[in-house]
């Protein structure tokens, strides 16, 4: 076609010299801080990733692959929490475990600690700064804090103290009638199966309490009477007063 050719042989007026610098992934935290400050002053910036999806030819981080790893980790952690603690599953609206109560033995506590350490290891294998958006980095950090706190607190073996001055393991059981759906025959069968699991659950909690007494890890004796009064207020003298009575 009949097109004119324009030749740019000089910078626009007032254009400053361009400075190109290279930063390693270890310096990304400082880089993002600098970039955020520049944007806050009204400047603009754009970030180019070498890949959106993984490539067999290029050895670079894939945004999509790392994001999918993070999402799968979140899903696996929730699935494990609900499996290990059926009560939390019920309260979250997940009803596949409504026929049972959690195991609270020392062995079960150790298994949960091992699972949390595995989750944290998987998280730290994901390059936070290299392939996650700012929003995903926030989710990464919150997950890191949540699981790390569970691991840190596990060293105190708080399972030896199954109740405190105003609530305890028994409190969740009283609330089940409001959290567990009871509409179908299957729902009632699940609820009855859970009721049948009460003796085992109480025996494990009592064993944990005895371990706490043995270790000197207990509440002050004065609190005991108050706990007894709280529990005493959690029963009904007439079946008609219960929410289950319809």
Backbone as a ProteinNet text record, in pm:
[ID]
protein_1_A
[PRIMARY]
XXXXXXXXXXXXXXXXXXXXXXXXXXXXXXXXXXXXXXXXXXXXXXXXXXXXXXXXXXXXXXXXXXXXXXXXXXXXXXXXXXXXXXXXXXXXXXXXXXXXXXXXXXXXXXXXXXXXXXXXXXXXXXXXXXXXXXXXXXXXXXXXXXXXXXXXXXXXXXXXXXXXXXXXXXXXXXXXXXXXXXXXXXXXXXXXXXXXXXXXXXXXXXXXXXXXXXXXXXXXXXXXXXXXXXXXXXXXXXXXXXXXXX
[TERTIARY]
81.8	0	86.3	20	88.3	87.2	185.7	193	316.4	299.7	414.9	497.1	623	713.3	758.6	737.9	781.8	903.3	1003.8	1125.2	1139	1148.4	1169.8	1317.4	1389.9	1532.4	1572.4	1470.5	1500.3	1383.4	1409.8	1306.8	1211.3	1088.3	994.9	1049.5	1008.6	1057.9	1025.4	1123.7	1104.2	1115	1133	1142.7	1276.7	1269.8	1391.6	1452.7	1577.9	1649.6	1588.3	1575	1519.9	1629.8	1600.5	1696.8	1640.8	1712.6	1669.9	1755.7	1689.1	1760.7	1703.8	1785.4	1745.2	1741.3	1635.9	1621.9	1594.9	1655.4	1631.9	1502.1	1453.8	1329.5	1344.9	1465.6	1487.8	1466.9	1468.3	1453.3	1312.8	1221.5	1089.1	1011.6	1030.3	958.7	991.6	1120.7	1162.7	1111.4	1110.1	1063.8	916.3	833	690.2	664.3	744.1	729.3	759.4	868.9	906.6	798.5	749.1	649.4	520.3	480	358.7	372.3	489.5	514.2	507.5	563.9	562.3	420.4	341.5	202.5	125.3	157.3	92.7	122.1	232	268.4	209.9	126	58.8	124	231.5	295.6	225.5	261.4	201.7	306.3	260	352	276.3	346.7	287.1	387.6	333.1	415.2	391.1	498.3	489	535.9	451.1	490.1	535.2	637.7	685.9	584.3	499	402.7	270.5	162.6	32.6	7.1	42	32.9	171.5	188.6	318.6	362.2	492.8	548.4	658.6	662.9	769.2	900.9	895.7	1014.7	1080.4	1002.9	1054.4	1048.9	1159.9	1168.1	1134.1	1004.6	959.4	833.2	801.3	685.5	557.5	457.1	328.7	230.1	168.9	71.5	-43.7	-94.4	-210.7	-178.2	-61.9	-26.3	-10.8	54.9	75.7	-56	-142	-272.7	-354.6	-350.7	-425.7	-371.6	-240.2	-181.9	-233	-240.6	-285.6	-432.2	-516.2	-657.5	-678.6	-601.2	-613.1	-569.6	-467.5	-421.9	-531.6	-595.4	-704.3	-816	-851.7	-959.3	-921.4	-797.5	-752.5	-750.5	-710.6	-706.4	-846.4	-942.1	-1079.6	-1136	-1108.3	-1158.4	-1103.2	-976	-915.3	-972.9	-994.8	-1054.2	-1192.8	-1272.4	-1408.2	-1406.7	-1312.4	-1303.6	-1263.4	-1164.1	-1114.9	-1209.8	-1287	-1379.1	-1518.2	-1593.8	-1727.3	-1820.3	-1798.8	-1883.2	-1863.6	-1738	-1712.6	-1771.1	-1771.7	-1833.1	-1982.5	-2047.6	-2191.3	-2222.1	-2146.2	-2171	-2141.7	-2055.4	-2022.9	-2120.6	-2218.2	-2315.5	-2274.4	-2167.9	-2122.6	-2174.8	-2265.2	-2339.4	-2306.2	-2194.3	-2157.1	-2106.2	-2070.3	-2017.9	-2114.5	-2240.8	-2338.1	-2367.3	-2308.8	-2334.6	-2226.9	-2136	-2024.1	-1976.9	-1892.9	-1826.2	-1675.8	-1600	-1455.6	-1386.6	-1271.2	-1182.9	-1087.6	-1074.3	-991	-878.2	-844.3	-735.5	-602.2	-499.6	-367.1	-319.3	-353	-312.9	-380.8	-508.9	-580.5	-521.8	-483	-420.4	-287.4	-211.1	-81.7	-101.8	-206.3	-234.7	-271.5	-348.7	-384.7	-263.2	-171.8	-48.6	34.6	44.1	119.8	56.9	-77.1	-146.2	-119.9	-121.2	-95.8	47.1	141.4	280	293.7	219.5	223.8	161.4	51.4	-12.7	81.6	150.5	241.6	358.5	406.8	514.2	471.6	349.4	297.5	282.5	239.1	222.9	356.6	457.7	587.6	658.8	611	667.2	613	508.4	451.3	522.5	582	654.2	558.4	549.8	452.6	468.7	589.5	613.7	627.3	659.1	688.6	564.4	460.6	350.9	213.1	199	68.7	34.3	-93.2	-138.4	-139.8	-160.3	-163.7	-274.2	-390.2	-499.8	-466.3	-405.6	-367.1	-258.4	-171.1	-68.8	-130.6	-238.3	-309.2	-367.3	-429.7	-484.8	-373.6	-261.5	-143.4	-100.4	-90.2	-42.8	-142	-270.9	-370.8	-369.6	-355.8	-348.6	-223.1	-112.7	13.9	-2.5	-65.2	-86.7	-177.1	-287.3	-384.4	-322.9	-256	-199.3	-78.8	2.4	119	75.8	-34.6	-85.4	-130.7	-195.2	-238.3	-117.2	-13.5	107.8	174.1	180.7	242.7	166.5	34.9	-46.8	-49.7	-21.8	-27.7	75.3	180.5	285.1	235	123.7	71.2	-29.4	-63.5	-157.3	-283.7	-348.9	-467.4	-583.8	-573.4	-678.5	-690.3	-590.3	-596.9	-695	-744.6	-838.8	-963.9	-1053.5	-1165.5	-1278.4	-1267.5	-1368.1	-1304.4	-1370.5	-1323.9	-1439.5	-1432.4	-1529.6	-1669.8	-1683.6	-1816.9	-1859.2	-1771.3	-1808.3	-1709.4	-1739.6	-1652.6	-1704	-1649.7	-1687.2	-1835.9	-1897.3	-2039.8	-2127.7	-2075	-2153.9	-2194.3	-2101.6	-2130.9	-2243.2	-2248.7	-2348	-2489.1	-2502.2	-2633.5	-2685.5	-2595.6	-2634.7	-2662.3	-2638.4	-2653.1	-2793.4	-2894.1	-3031.6	-3064.1	-2989.7	-3013.4	-2925.1	-2821.2	-2725.4	-2737.5	-2785.9	-2795.1	-2935.5	-2947.7	-3080.9	-3155	-3282	-3366.6	-3497.7	-3490.9	-3608.7	-3649.6	-3550.3	-3577.6	-3544.8	-3586.4	-3552.7	-3402.2	-3331.3	-3185	-3123.9	-3178.8	-3128.2	-3139.2	-3254.4	-3275.1	-3185.8	-3162.7	-3073.3	-2930.9	-2888.2	-2755.2	-2746.8	-2850.7	-2851.7	-2847.3	-2924.1	-2925.3	-2789	-2725.7	-2591.4	-2492.5	-2508.7	-2421.4	-2448.7	-2574.8	-2607.5	-2543.2	-2542	-2482.1	-2330.7	-2271.5	-2127	-2091.7	-2192.5	-2167.6	-2081.7	-2111.5	-2030.7	-1882.2	-1848.9	-1708.5	-1644.4	-1715.5	-1665.2	-1641.3	-1734.7	-1719.5	-1605.4	-1590.2	-1479.9	-1344.5	-1332.6	-1206	-1180.9	-1283.5	-1267.6	-1232.3	-1292.7	-1262	-1117	-1073.3	-933.9	-837.8	-872	-787.9	-784.4	-900.5	-908.2	-823.3	-827.6	-746.4	-597.8	-562.3	-422.6	-381.6	-473.1	-445.4	-427.8	-513.5	-500.4	-366.5	-329.1	-200.5	-84.5	-97	10.7	3.7	-99.8	-115.7	-166.3	-228.6	-280.1	-432.3	-481	-624.1	-672.1	-804.7	-864.3	-856.6	-864.7	-872.7	-994.8	-982.8	-1091.4	-1219.7	-1206.9	-1325.7	-1416	-1360.1	-1438.4	-1527.6	-1491.2	-1565.1	-1713.6	-1751.6	-1893.1	-1967.4	-1902.4	-1964.9	-1988.6	-1891	-1906.4	-2023.7	-2035.6	-2146.3	-2280.5	-2288.4	-2414.5	-2446.5	-2342.2	-2363.1	-2418.4	-2358.1	-2403.6	-2545.2	-2575.2	-2708.1	-2816.4	-2778.4	-2876	-2894.7	-2823.3	-2830.4	-2915.9	-3006.8	-3095.3	-3239.6	-3330.1	-3471.9	-3543.7	-3635.5	-3713.4	-3828.2	-3869.1	-3976.1	-3930.1	-3959.1	-3921.7	-3986	-4104.7	-4174.9	-4101	-4010.1	-3937.2	-3819.2	-3782.2	-3667.9	-3706.1	-3608.1	-3632.6	-3661.5	-3615.5	-3637.6	-3783	-3855.4	-3993.6	-4085.8	-4140.4	-4226.4	-4355.7
-118.3	0	124.7	237.9	367.2	425.5	385.9	429.9	514.2	617	698	625.4	650.1	590.8	700.5	675.7	770	712.3	792.6	750.9	828	752.6	813.8	802.2	912.1	907.2	987.5	1028.7	1099.6	1082.8	1102.1	1087.6	1205.8	1185.8	1298.9	1403.2	1529.2	1635.3	1602.7	1621.2	1598.3	1453.1	1363.7	1221.4	1193	1128.3	1098.5	967.4	950.8	830.3	707.5	600	475.5	395.3	350.8	269.7	128.7	32.8	-106.9	-179.2	-243.9	-315.3	-455.4	-546.4	-684.7	-715.7	-783.9	-822.4	-972.3	-1037.2	-1180	-1200.2	-1322.7	-1351.9	-1327.5	-1334	-1308.1	-1160.8	-1075.2	-931.1	-880.8	-972.6	-931.6	-854.3	-886.5	-812.8	-663.7	-632.1	-492.9	-429.9	-511.3	-460.2	-420.7	-508.8	-479.5	-357.9	-340.9	-223.4	-96	-100.2	14.2	43.8	-61.7	-45.1	14	-33.1	18.7	167.3	205.3	346.3	432.6	383.5	459.1	477.4	372.4	381.7	479.4	477.9	570.5	715.7	741.5	877.9	916	826.8	860	801.8	728.2	667.4	537.4	481.1	358.2	248.3	124.4	10.9	-108	-197.4	-322.8	-434.8	-553.1	-669.6	-773.9	-826.6	-928.1	-1061.3	-1163.4	-1298.7	-1374.3	-1457.6	-1532.1	-1633.4	-1682.8	-1785.3	-1763.8	-1797.5	-1807.8	-1953.4	-2044.4	-2187.4	-2249	-2368.4	-2433.7	-2467.4	-2469.9	-2503.2	-2606.3	-2702.9	-2802.9	-2747.1	-2634.4	-2578.9	-2468.2	-2408.2	-2294.6	-2327.2	-2313.3	-2340.2	-2212.9	-2188.4	-2068.9	-2102.1	-2017.1	-2039.8	-2010.9	-2095.3	-2078	-2019.7	-1906.9	-1843.4	-1939	-2001.2	-2089.5	-2210.4	-2272.6	-2393.7	-2365.5	-2254.4	-2222.7	-2184.3	-2114.3	-2079.2	-2205.3	-2300.7	-2425.8	-2506.3	-2504	-2572.4	-2510.9	-2379	-2309.5	-2342.4	-2338.6	-2368.9	-2513.2	-2606	-2745.6	-2765.2	-2692.4	-2699	-2651.6	-2541.2	-2490.4	-2593.5	-2653.8	-2753.1	-2876.7	-2921.6	-3040.2	-3014.9	-2894.1	-2862.2	-2862	-2802.3	-2801.2	-2942.4	-3022.5	-3160.5	-3238	-3216.6	-3286.5	-3236.5	-3106.2	-3051.2	-3109.7	-3116	-3169.2	-3319	-3390	-3534	-3558	-3481.7	-3501.1	-3444.5	-3343.9	-3281	-3271.9	-3379.7	-3380.5	-3271.7	-3227	-3121	-2990.1	-2957.2	-2835.1	-2847.6	-2968.2	-2990.1	-2961.8	-3013.2	-2990.4	-2842	-2769.2	-2626.2	-2546.5	-2601.3	-2534.4	-2572.1	-2657.3	-2697.1	-2816.7	-2885.4	-3007.9	-3125.5	-3204	-3301.8	-3447.3	-3472.6	-3611.1	-3685.5	-3611.3	-3674.1	-3659.2	-3637.6	-3613	-3736.4	-3849.1	-3972.1	-4002.4	-3907.1	-3937.1	-3812.1	-3836.1	-3730.3	-3744	-3639.1	-3647.9	-3741.8	-3790.7	-3862.1	-3760.3	-3763	-3663.9	-3730.1	-3852.3	-3922.3	-3855.1	-3878.9	-3824.8	-3866.7	-3989.3	-4034.5	-3951.2	-3919.5	-3836.6	-3696.1	-3643	-3510.5	-3511.3	-3618.4	-3629.7	-3639.3	-3709.8	-3722.6	-3587.1	-3507.7	-3375.6	-3284.3	-3296.4	-3217.4	-3254.9	-3383	-3428.1	-3375	-3375.5	-3323.9	-3174.3	-3098.4	-2954.6	-2926.7	-3003.8	-2984.9	-3014.8	-3114.2	-3147.3	-3034.5	-2975.9	-2864.8	-2745	-2718.4	-2604.7	-2626.7	-2750.7	-2781.9	-2760.3	-2800.8	-2779.6	-2631.3	-2556	-2412	-2346.5	-2378.3	-2313.4	-2358.2	-2464.6	-2507.6	-2424.4	-2347.4	-2259.2	-2124.5	-2079	-1950.6	-1833.4	-1782.5	-1677.4	-1555.5	-1506.7	-1380.8	-1396.9	-1516.7	-1536.9	-1552	-1616.5	-1655.8	-1638.5	-1552.1	-1528.4	-1380.5	-1352.6	-1214.3	-1160.7	-1030.4	-969.1	-1030.6	-1053.5	-1113.3	-1255.7	-1331.3	-1468.6	-1470.5	-1371.2	-1363.5	-1339.4	-1261.1	-1239.9	-1372.2	-1447.6	-1579	-1672	-1666.9	-1746.7	-1714.1	-1584.6	-1542.1	-1579.2	-1564.2	-1599.6	-1749.7	-1828.4	-1973.7	-2010.8	-1945.6	-1969.2	-1940.1	-1827	-1788.4	-1889.7	-1927	-2017.3	-2152.3	-2213.7	-2346.2	-2338.5	-2234.5	-2218.6	-2202.7	-2129.2	-2112.6	-2245.6	-2326.7	-2457.6	-2541.7	-2535.5	-2612.2	-2559.9	-2428.1	-2368.7	-2404.8	-2394	-2421.2	-2569.2	-2654.5	-2798.3	-2841.7	-2765.3	-2803.6	-2800.3	-2728	-2717.4	-2826.7	-2908.9	-3020.7	-2974.1	-2875.3	-2818.8	-2918.2	-3027.6	-3129.6	-3188.2	-3165.5	-3213.5	-3132.7	-3023.4	-2936.9	-2922.5	-3021.2	-3023.5	-2926.6	-2847.4	-2744.1	-2632.3	-2515.6	-2402.8	-2352.3	-2229.1	-2180.1	-2160.2	-2145.5	-2118.7	-2210.7	-2294.5	-2383.3	-2499.1	-2591.3	-2707.3	-2799.2	-2919.8	-3012.8	-3044.5	-3034.2	-3064.6	-2956.7	-2834.2	-2723.7	-2750.1	-2801.7	-2828.4	-2930.1	-3025.6	-3131.3	-3076.9	-2978.5	-2919.2	-2844.7	-2789.8	-2709.2	-2792.2	-2920.4	-3004.3	-3000.9	-2997.3	-3002.1	-2882	-2771.9	-2653.3	-2650	-2732.2	-2728.5	-2847.3	-2957.2	-3078.4	-3089.4	-3097.2	-3103.2	-3230	-3214.1	-3327.4	-3317.1	-3356	-3347.4	-3482.8	-3566.2	-3693.7	-3809.1	-3929.1	-4048.1	-4063.7	-4037.4	-4046.4	-3948.7	-3828	-3728.7	-3780.3	-3839.3	-3890	-4011.1	-4093.3	-4208.4	-4161.1	-4056.1	-3999.1	-3941.6	-3873.1	-3811.8	-3918.8	-4026.5	-4134.1	-4202.8	-4221.6	-4280.7	-4193.1	-4063.1	-3971.2	-3979.2	-3990.5	-4006.7	-4133.7	-4238.9	-4364.5	-4352.4	-4248.4	-4226.1	-4144.1	-4094.1	-4011.5	-4082.1	-4207.8	-4271.8	-4275.9	-4314.4	-4319.8	-4180.9	-4079.7	-3942.1	-3894.4	-3921.5	-3879.7	-3955.2	-4082.4	-4159.4	-4100.7	-4060.4	-4001.9	-3867.3	-3785.7	-3656.4	-3674.2	-3772	-3798.9	-3846.5	-3931.1	-3977.7	-3860.8	-3767.3	-3649.2	-3563.5	-3549.3	-3471.5	-3535.4	-3666.1	-3736.1	-3717.2	-3714.4	-3689.5	-3548.9	-3453.2	-3317.9	-3309.4	-3380.6	-3383.4	-3443.7	-3550.3	-3614.9	-3519.8	-3438.4	-3346.7	-3213.6	-3194.1	-3065.8	-2956.6	-2995.4	-2900	-2896.8	-2819.1	-2818.1	-2676.3	-2661.4	-2536.2	-2527.2	-2406.5	-2394	-2469.4	-2528.8	-2610	-2529.6	-2399.6	-2316.5	-2308.8	-2329.3	-2316.4	-2437.8	-2549.6	-2673.2	-2661.4	-2598	-2585.4	-2501.6	-2398.5	-2315.8	-2394.5	-2477.6	-2561.6	-2656.9	-2712.6	-2804.7	-2734	-2608.6	-2534.5	-2507.1	-2477.3	-2453.6	-2579.4	-2692.9	-2819.4	-2851.3	-2822.7	-2850.6	-2772.1	-2655.1	-2574.4	-2615.8	-2718.6	-2763	-2888	-2914.7	-3028.9	-2983.7	-3062.4	-3028.7	-3127.1	-3074.5	-3160.9	-3228.3	-3168	-3227	-3240	-3350.9	-3373.2	-3269.3	-3221	-3124.4	-2991.1	-2965.4	-2837.5	-2837.8	-2954.8	-2963.8	-2921.1	-2867	-2830.9	-2949.9	-3067.8	-3189.3	-3235.8	-3188.5	-3234.5	-3156.5	-3228	-3161.9	-3241.3
0	0	0	-23.7	-25.9	114.4	196.7	334.7	356.7	442.5	479.7	584.3	587.7	684.9	781.6	912.9	1014.8	1085.9	1105.4	1171.8	1302.9	1416.2	1547.2	1580.5	1577.7	1603.9	1727.3	1808.5	1931.2	2028.8	2157.6	2260.1	2255.9	2296.4	2306.4	2402.6	2387.6	2478.1	2624.3	2710.7	2853.1	2896.3	2802.3	2836.5	2904.6	3022.9	3095.8	3049.6	3084.7	3045.4	3113.9	3040.5	3093.7	3161.2	3282.3	3357.2	3371.2	3321.4	3329.9	3433.1	3530.4	3634.2	3649	3699.1	3718.4	3867.5	3910.9	4050.5	4058.8	4157.2	4177.3	4254.3	4257.5	4330.2	4479.4	4532.1	4674.7	4710.4	4609.5	4633.6	4600.7	4574.7	4529.9	4635	4762.7	4866.1	4860.7	4848.2	4837.9	4708.5	4601.8	4473.1	4479.7	4539.4	4547.8	4637	4741.1	4827.4	4749.3	4670.9	4588.1	4484.9	4419.9	4315.1	4371.7	4489.4	4551.4	4584.3	4631.8	4664.5	4539.1	4428.6	4303.3	4251.2	4260.5	4215.1	4303.7	4434.5	4526.8	4494.3	4425.2	4386.2	4250.7	4196.1	4070.2	3947.1	3963	3846.9	3809.6	3697.5	3649.1	3638.9	3641.2	3630.1	3572.6	3512.2	3467.6	3490.6	3517.3	3546.9	3438.7	3383.9	3279	3334.5	3326.5	3365.3	3242.3	3255.2	3137.8	3086.9	3177.3	3138.4	3209.9	3141.3	3205.5	3241.9	3152.7	3177.9	3163.9	3218	3216	3073.2	3052.5	2921.8	2938.7	2850	2854.6	2802	2732.9	2669.7	2752	2841.8	2917.9	3066.4	3134.2	3277.6	3353.3	3370.2	3439.6	3517.3	3616.4	3698.8	3621.1	3637.4	3572.7	3672.2	3637.3	3724.4	3752.4	3648.6	3663	3749.1	3726.3	3801	3949.3	3985	4126.1	4193.6	4120	4174.5	4202.1	4109.5	4128.3	4246.2	4265.4	4381.3	4511.2	4514.6	4635.2	4663.5	4559.4	4577.7	4621.9	4567	4606.1	4751.3	4792.1	4930.9	5025.7	4992.4	5076	5087.2	4975	4974.8	5055.8	5042.7	5116.5	5266.3	5306.3	5449.5	5509.1	5437.8	5489	5496.6	5395.5	5395	5514	5546.9	5660.1	5792.1	5803.1	5925.8	5947.6	5842.5	5856.4	5885.9	5827.4	5854.4	5999.4	6048.1	6184.4	6288.9	6253	6348.8	6286.3	6293.1	6232.2	6285.6	6409	6463.3	6387.2	6356.8	6279.5	6140	6084.6	5953.3	5960.1	6064.1	6079.9	6089.5	6171.2	6189.3	6062.4	5974.5	5848.3	5736.8	5769.9	5668.9	5586.6	5628.6	5561.5	5642.9	5586.4	5666.4	5635.7	5571.9	5540.7	5663.9	5769.2	5891.5	6009.1	5980.9	6088	6172.9	6138.7	6214.3	6317.5	6340.9	6431.2	6504.4	6604.7	6680.4	6659.4	6687.6	6665.1	6762.6	6722.1	6813.7	6874	7007.4	7076.1	7154.6	7118.4	7186.5	7155.7	7235.7	7203.9	7064.7	7023.2	6890.1	6781.9	6802.5	6705.3	6700.2	6816.2	6820.3	6745.4	6760.7	6692.1	6541.1	6499.5	6356.7	6296.5	6370.5	6321.9	6312.3	6408.6	6404.2	6282.5	6254.1	6136.8	6008.9	6002.8	5884.9	5868.1	5978.3	5971	5923.4	5970	5924.9	5776.3	5729.8	5587.1	5504.9	5554.2	5484.8	5477.7	5586.3	5589	5494.3	5487.2	5393.5	5249.7	5217	5082	5051	5151.4	5130.6	5099.9	5179.3	5162	5035.7	4973.1	4844.7	4728.4	4755.2	4652.4	4658.8	4550.5	4551.7	4566.8	4688.7	4718.8	4629.4	4614.4	4544.1	4393.7	4349.3	4207.2	4121.6	4174.1	4086.3	4146.4	4245.6	4305.9	4298.1	4273.8	4273.3	4416.1	4429.3	4562.4	4648.1	4588.9	4664.3	4706.8	4617.5	4651.2	4758.5	4759.2	4862.9	4999.7	5004.1	5131.1	5180.2	5089.6	5126.9	5173	5105.2	5141.4	5284.7	5314.4	5446	5557	5530	5629.8	5657.8	5553.5	5570.3	5648.4	5616.3	5687.2	5835.3	5867.8	6007.6	6078.1	6013.8	6076.2	6110.3	6013.9	6035.8	6129.7	6115.6	6203.5	6348.6	6371.6	6507.2	6565.5	6485.9	6535.4	6574.5	6492.6	6523.2	6650.1	6664	6782.8	6910.3	6905.5	7024.5	7059.9	6963.1	6990	7094.4	7110.6	7206.1	7351	7374.3	7510.5	7543.4	7445	7468.2	7540.2	7482.7	7546.6	7553.9	7479.5	7485.7	7626.2	7712.6	7851.3	7935.5	7880.4	7952.6	7865.3	7867.2	7772.2	7803.1	7908.6	7935.9	8016.3	8012.5	8092.8	8177.8	8224.4	8322.1	8264.9	8134.9	8080.8	7966.6	7917.4	7807.2	7800.3	7713.4	7698.5	7589.5	7584.8	7478.6	7481.1	7597	7611.5	7547.9	7536.4	7481.3	7336.9	7257.6	7116.9	7101.7	7191.8	7180.4	7202.4	7290.9	7317.7	7195	7115.1	6999.4	6875.3	6881.6	6762.7	6705.4	6790.6	6741.9	6653.1	6671.5	6589.4	6465.2	6461.5	6350.9	6257	6306.5	6224.9	6165.9	6034.2	5973.3	6012.7	6045.5	6084.2	6006.7	5879.6	5792.9	5735.6	5708.1	5643.7	5738.2	5697.2	5775.6	5787.1	5677.7	5678.3	5779	5786.1	5881.4	6024.7	6057.2	6193.3	6221.2	6120.6	6138.3	6165.3	6095.7	6119.5	6261	6303.6	6436.5	6545.3	6527.8	6627.3	6632.3	6516.7	6514.1	6590.4	6577.4	6651	6800.9	6839.3	6980.5	7037.1	6957.5	7002.8	7019.8	6960.7	6972	7095.8	7166	7284.4	7390.5	7427.9	7533	7499.5	7377.7	7337.5	7347.7	7300.9	7302.8	7445.9	7535.4	7674.9	7742.3	7712.9	7771.8	7731.1	7605.7	7559.1	7626.8	7640.4	7706.7	7854.6	7920	8061.3	8075.5	7983.4	7986.8	7969.1	7880.7	7861.7	7987.8	8051.6	8174.7	8284.2	8293.9	8394.1	8366.3	8238.2	8204.2	8248.2	8230.2	8274.8	8425.3	8500.3	8645.7	8685.4	8616.9	8645.8	8620.6	8515.2	8478.1	8552.9	8632.1	8700.2	8608.4	8499.1	8399.8	8413.8	8509.1	8540	8568.5	8575.3	8619.2	8772.1	8828.8	8974.5	9027.3	9143.8	9200.1	9217.3	9245.2	9268.8	9146.6	9029.4	8906.6	8884.7	8946.2	8923.9	8950.3	9060.5	9094.2	8990	8940.8	8837.4	8709.4	8673	8554.6	8573	8694.4	8722.1	8706.5	8748.5	8735	8588.6	8509.8	8366.9	8300.3	8331.4	8272.9	8319	8444.1	8498.7	8425.4	8373.9	8301.2	8157	8115.8	7976	7957.2	8049.7	8030.2	8049.8	8000.6	8005.9	8099	8177.7	8266.1	8191.4	8080.4	7999.9	7856.7	7794.1	7654.7	7563.8	7600.2	7517.1	7507.7	7599.2	7598.4	7501.7	7452.3	7361.8	7220.6	7151.2	7012.6	6924.5	6966.6	6888.2	6894.7	6995.8	7014	6919	6822.7	6722.2	6707.1
[MASK]
++++++++++++++++++++++++++++++++++++++++++++++++++++++++++++++++++++++++++++++++++++++++++++++++++++++++++++++++++++++++++++++++++++++++++++++++++++++++++++++++++++++++++++++++++++++++++++++++++++++++++++++++++++++++++++++++++++++++++++++++++++++

